[in-house]
Amino acid sequence: MTTSMILVVAVFILVFVVIFQIAKASEYVQVIKGEEKARKEQNKVNGFFMIGFLIAGLIGVYYCNELYFGKTLLAFPAASDHGEKVDSMLWITIAVTGSVFIATQILLFWFAYKYQESDKRKVYYFPHSNKLELIWTVVPAIVLTVLVVIGLRNWLTFTSEAPKEAMQVEVIGKQFNWIFRYPGKDKIFGKKYYKNIDDENSNSLGQLWDDSKNYDDVVATQTMYAVKDKPIQLIISARDVIHDVGLSHFRLKMDAVPGTPTTMWFTPKYTTKEMKEITGNPNFEYEISCDQMCGNGHYSMKGVIQVVTQPEFDLWIAQQKPNYYVAFPDKDPSNNAVVNTVDSSATTKKNMVATKTTKL
Amino acid sequence: MSNEAILQTEIGVNVPVEVHHDSHTEHHHHHERFITKYVFSQDHKMIAKQFLITGMIWAVAGGFMSVLFRLQLGYPDSTFPWLEDLIGKWGKGGHITPEAYYALVTTHGTVLVFFVLTAGLSGTFANLLIPLQVGARDMASPFMNMLSYWFFFLASVIMMSSIFVETGPFSGGWTAYPPLSALGDASPGSKTGMDLWIISMAVFVISSLLGGLNYIATILNMRTKGMSMTRLPLTIWALFFTAVLGVLSFPVLLSGFILLIFDRNFGTSFYLSDIFLASTNTALPNEGGSAILFQHLFWFLGHPEVYIILLPAMGMVSEILSTNARKPIFGYMAMIASLFAIAILAFLVWAHHMFVTGLNPFLGSIFVLLTLLIAVPSAIKVFNWLTTLWRGNIRFTPAMLFAIGFVSLFISGGLTGIWLGNSALDIHLHDTYFVIAHFHIVMGVASMFGMFAGIYHWYPKMYGKYLNNTLGYIHFWITMIGAYLIFWPMHYQGLAGMPRRYYDFSVWESFKQFGDLNRFISTVAMIVFAAQFLFLFNFFYSIFKGRKLKVRNPWSSNTLEWTTPIEPMHGNWPGEIPEVYRWAYDYGKDGKDFIPQTTPIGQDESENH
């Protein structure tokens, strides 16, 4: 390896020396030929490169699109109703900015080529023109107004109150994974307080065990379940540093901030199974990526959303044990039948820790 | 102190007209000593060179860091044993560790944004050009100017030293969001490395303020006779707005940092609330703080900072385009107005970096509106540059090539800003590679191009020598092509939702399809990095062995700096400072190739501007 390294450096230096010698030689030639003449020749070469760069560049843009468009999310339908609006807005923005891009780049390099120095040309003294300047103030302003109006309508939809029938799930980020909480049958989340967090005793969220609303709350990690065509509202927070719930297939993301809960809602349009068929990828998953730098394990902070049908969801949730029963197996009716010996002193201790009330 | 008074006290013996041959005066020794000429210099031209060369050292360091982390992204499965020789435990087994990766990404960002494109760019050209182009002997306060450089140097030393501490340099991203940056237990980089980072940045803010105040004072008070504000070259206008932005926004950043220092060291809770750390299994006592508060304070500088980086490049590009197209800049007043509009709007858009923090949606919509409004002055600038080229007579000096490259990159990167500034799209594209592509093109590479243009254009003024043109052309074309090859495809990665600041994508079903592309980008990045050595070599070689300048005004330019002797002494002009009679852009007027600002208005001249 070291020898190949030396080789690489040697080749690098060699190429460098060759380029430098050529450059130096061309400077001498320039002096011999007469600077004015040499400069004009160089000008022609660079003028030619300008137009060459434009043509090669536009072909490159097309070729890049051919290669990579299929690997972007735009190649497949968005997986949420909000995502569809994002996509249609993306297309409008691509059309507007794309045509400006092509027009201005063509003008730039074409002018550079066309108006390269020539003895015959007399420069046009043209210091300003109110008419032209007015045109390119007003036209962009109008176009931007259209984009702003479309954007704000979508923005206000995305950030509006979630529909009443939306199911709620709490999403909590921590270094470096995700915790989810479902409110259970009562549809109300029990109170929690971060000082009660106790990973060893199955209380990763700091649920207050004297709040009976907590008794049916289900806590899960890594995989979250959502229902197709049913609005879902995420109530997002973090345990340690700022994370971000990134849902690229649904075209949404929202920061998870310790101490300041945020929310986000959307309606999934396809189940995971349907999406596998649409994308033709049998390994497809709705992945939750952490999109806010959160430490050295940031890149591995992955969660998964399983989008299923309502019956599938009902079946799944029925199989989940509320976290209360995980923390206190003795309180679990399904355990009581089998195990009757309870260390009641331990239980009371845990309850005493939990009596602090939340600041919320 | 008036210009003439400075002339008397500062330059003494060097002025032929007012020779003081009494060598027993302090002045003589003052000028001969190495330490006052090259080290603690108060000559704005020397300070400019100090900023430039320090900036270049940082650019190489920062660029090399990007090569190292691109190595991980492009070749995640290969091992490079030399890495272990180079960076020890951070490159264990020939792999960059995640700790090292994040430290490299963070330091790359901090160094390039602040040390290269702020200090290296405005530090160099504000110092070099303001006195020369407004017609002043030196800055308003040469001493403060010297301090500005040495505070920057101190900041550099502290930042550099953070690389060598055991827990590593800061690794939480150049934006340093707490709680990650506040808690050493959340990330090893947030221990000593962060202390050094934050001290270095605080010292940097001091440097920037000392410089900025000086630039403003010089431009407002020390213009030569006849140099009204509306006759200033656009470089000076741009540097003026840059300095104003810096002076108004850097203190806010400093206040944010001071609160962070308190949270880190003195148990306050400005940014901290409800935190439980699994690494130590403890709940922190801090309650009631807001982590988002820091982001507001940070981006209140952070967004103007983008324009602090961009405006000097815009100003220099305007000047260079006009000079080499042999044609006046189109719409001079509109160019100033758009600079002004950008400078005002720069303060009113910071929260567009925070659309996904849970910001109040109404507030968000205001920021969308103001953000997209910036596109209007930007469009004016682009169309004015294009019209400047139209029907000109263009000389492709290396500086001109970089100026044209700047316009191309500014268009490409500016247009994607319209996507990201629209909050509804930002929710999708935020913190993906799309953002990386956007800001690297529009702010990073474009401003770098502005800086290169400036160096190639004013090198003869700095050293009295020419740079080698052929090397300049090779340097330009490799960098131009390379910049697009590196950053253009990243838009596609962003549209696939690929998040930035990821060490490895292999476990992600949604993002792992870009292995080939990442390898391609990394390879091009290395080639472009290598090509920069052509420039560096050209730069240092030509200082000593470059072709000597034989004329004062090599580019047939109108501005004042070309009226000084080829190698101006401290004080710039021997004798009187020239008087100015016209604006800086009379190229091609009345059939004359150029009319310098010092030429009085002729009797038969057509209407003046």
Coordinates of C-alpha atoms in Angstrom, one line a residue, chain B residues 410-585:
Chain B
F410 CA -24.6 31.9 -9.1
I411 CA -27.5 31.2 -11.5
S412 CA -27.4 27.5 -10.9
G413 CA -27.2 27.7 -7.1
G414 CA -29.5 30.7 -6.8
L415 CA -32.4 29.0 -8.6
T416 CA -32.4 26.0 -6.2
G417 CA -32.8 28.6 -3.5
I418 CA -36.3 29.2 -4.9
W419 CA -37.0 25.6 -4.1
L420 CA -35.6 25.6 -0.6
G421 CA -37.0 29.0 0.4
N422 CA -40.5 27.7 -0.2
S423 CA -41.3 26.1 3.1
A424 CA -43.7 23.4 1.7
L425 CA -40.8 22.1 -0.5
D426 CA -38.3 22.6 2.3
I427 CA -40.1 20.1 4.5
H428 CA -39.1 17.5 1.9
L429 CA -35.7 18.8 0.9
H430 CA -34.4 20.1 4.2
D431 CA -31.1 18.6 5.4
T432 CA -30.7 16.4 2.3
Y433 CA -28.0 16.5 -0.3
F434 CA -30.1 19.0 -2.2
V435 CA -29.2 21.5 0.4
I436 CA -25.5 20.6 0.1
A437 CA -25.6 21.0 -3.6
H438 CA -27.5 24.4 -3.3
F439 CA -25.2 26.1 -0.8
H440 CA -22.0 24.7 -2.1
I441 CA -22.7 26.0 -5.6
V442 CA -24.2 29.3 -4.7
M443 CA -22.1 30.2 -1.7
G444 CA -19.1 28.0 -1.5
V445 CA -17.9 27.5 -5.1
A446 CA -19.3 30.7 -6.5
S447 CA -17.6 32.8 -3.8
M448 CA -14.4 30.8 -4.2
F449 CA -14.6 31.7 -7.9
G450 CA -15.1 35.4 -7.0
M451 CA -12.0 35.1 -4.8
F452 CA -10.0 33.5 -7.6
A453 CA -11.2 36.2 -10.0
G454 CA -10.0 38.8 -7.5
I455 CA -6.6 37.2 -7.0
Y456 CA -5.9 36.8 -10.7
H457 CA -7.1 40.3 -11.3
W458 CA -5.3 42.2 -8.5
Y459 CA -2.2 39.9 -8.3
P460 CA -0.2 42.4 -10.4
K461 CA -1.2 45.1 -7.9
M462 CA -0.2 43.0 -4.9
Y463 CA 3.2 41.8 -6.1
G464 CA 4.1 43.7 -9.2
K465 CA 4.2 40.5 -11.2
Y466 CA 1.9 38.5 -13.5
L467 CA 0.6 35.1 -12.7
N468 CA 1.2 32.5 -15.4
N469 CA -1.8 32.7 -17.7
T470 CA -1.7 29.1 -19.0
L471 CA -1.7 27.7 -15.5
G472 CA -4.6 30.0 -14.8
Y473 CA -6.6 28.7 -17.7
I474 CA -6.0 25.1 -16.8
H475 CA -6.9 25.9 -13.2
F476 CA -10.1 27.5 -14.3
W477 CA -11.4 24.9 -16.6
I478 CA -10.6 21.9 -14.3
T479 CA -12.2 23.7 -11.4
M480 CA -15.3 24.8 -13.4
I481 CA -16.0 21.4 -14.9
G482 CA -15.1 19.7 -11.6
A483 CA -17.5 21.9 -9.6
Y484 CA -20.4 21.0 -11.7
L485 CA -19.5 17.3 -11.8
I486 CA -19.3 17.2 -8.1
F487 CA -22.4 19.2 -7.1
W488 CA -24.8 18.8 -9.9
P489 CA -25.6 15.1 -9.3
M490 CA -26.1 15.8 -5.6
H491 CA -29.4 17.4 -6.5
Y492 CA -30.6 13.9 -7.5
Q493 CA -29.4 12.4 -4.2
G494 CA -31.3 15.1 -2.5
L495 CA -34.4 14.4 -4.5
A496 CA -34.1 10.8 -3.3
G497 CA -34.3 12.2 0.3
M498 CA -30.6 11.3 1.1
P499 CA -29.8 13.0 4.4
R500 CA -26.6 15.0 4.8
R501 CA -24.0 14.3 7.5
Y502 CA -24.3 10.5 7.1
Y503 CA -21.2 8.5 7.6
D504 CA -22.5 5.5 5.9
F505 CA -25.6 4.7 3.8
S506 CA -25.2 0.9 3.5
V507 CA -27.9 0.1 6.0
W508 CA -30.5 2.3 4.3
E509 CA -32.8 0.7 1.7
S510 CA -33.9 4.2 0.6
F511 CA -30.4 5.8 0.1
K512 CA -27.9 3.1 -0.8
Q513 CA -28.5 3.2 -4.5
F514 CA -26.0 5.9 -5.1
G515 CA -22.7 4.0 -4.4
D516 CA -21.4 4.5 -7.9
L517 CA -22.3 8.1 -7.9
N518 CA -20.6 8.7 -4.5
R519 CA -17.4 7.1 -5.8
F520 CA -17.5 9.3 -8.9
I521 CA -18.1 12.5 -6.9
S522 CA -15.2 11.6 -4.5
T523 CA -12.9 10.9 -7.4
V524 CA -13.7 14.2 -9.1
A525 CA -13.3 16.0 -5.7
M526 CA -9.8 14.6 -5.4
I527 CA -8.8 15.7 -8.9
V528 CA -10.2 19.2 -8.3
F529 CA -8.4 19.4 -5.0
A530 CA -5.1 18.4 -6.7
A531 CA -5.7 21.0 -9.4
Q532 CA -5.7 23.7 -6.8
F533 CA -2.0 23.1 -6.3
L534 CA -1.4 24.4 -9.8
F535 CA -2.9 27.6 -8.6
L536 CA -0.9 27.6 -5.3
F537 CA 2.3 26.9 -7.1
N538 CA 1.6 29.6 -9.6
F539 CA 0.9 32.0 -6.8
F540 CA 4.0 31.5 -4.8
Y541 CA 6.3 30.9 -7.8
S542 CA 5.2 34.1 -9.4
I543 CA 5.8 36.2 -6.3
F544 CA 9.5 35.5 -6.9
K545 CA 9.9 34.5 -10.6
G546 CA 6.8 35.8 -12.2
R547 CA 6.9 38.0 -15.3
K548 CA 7.5 41.6 -14.1
L549 CA 4.9 44.2 -14.6
K550 CA 6.1 46.9 -17.0
V551 CA 3.1 49.2 -17.0
R552 CA 1.0 50.6 -14.2
N553 CA -2.3 49.6 -15.6
P554 CA -2.1 46.1 -17.1
W555 CA -5.8 45.6 -17.7
S556 CA -6.5 49.1 -19.0
S557 CA -8.7 49.7 -16.1
N558 CA -10.4 52.9 -14.9
T559 CA -10.1 52.6 -11.2
L560 CA -7.7 54.4 -8.9
E561 CA -5.6 51.5 -7.7
W562 CA -3.9 51.4 -11.2
T563 CA -2.7 55.0 -10.9
T564 CA -0.2 54.2 -8.1
P565 CA 3.4 53.1 -8.8
I566 CA 3.7 49.5 -9.8
E567 CA 4.7 48.5 -6.3
P568 CA 3.1 51.2 -4.1
M569 CA 4.8 52.2 -0.9
H570 CA 3.1 52.6 2.4
G571 CA 0.8 55.5 1.7
N572 CA 0.1 54.3 -1.9
W573 CA 0.6 57.5 -3.9
P574 CA 3.8 59.6 -3.9
G575 CA 2.7 63.2 -3.6
E576 CA -1.0 64.2 -4.0
I577 CA -3.7 61.6 -4.0
P578 CA -5.3 61.9 -7.5
E579 CA -8.6 63.6 -7.8
V580 CA -11.6 61.8 -9.3
Y581 CA -13.9 63.3 -12.0
R582 CA -16.1 60.5 -13.1
W583 CA -17.6 57.1 -12.3
A584 CA -15.4 54.0 -12.7
Y585 CA -17.1 52.5 -15.8

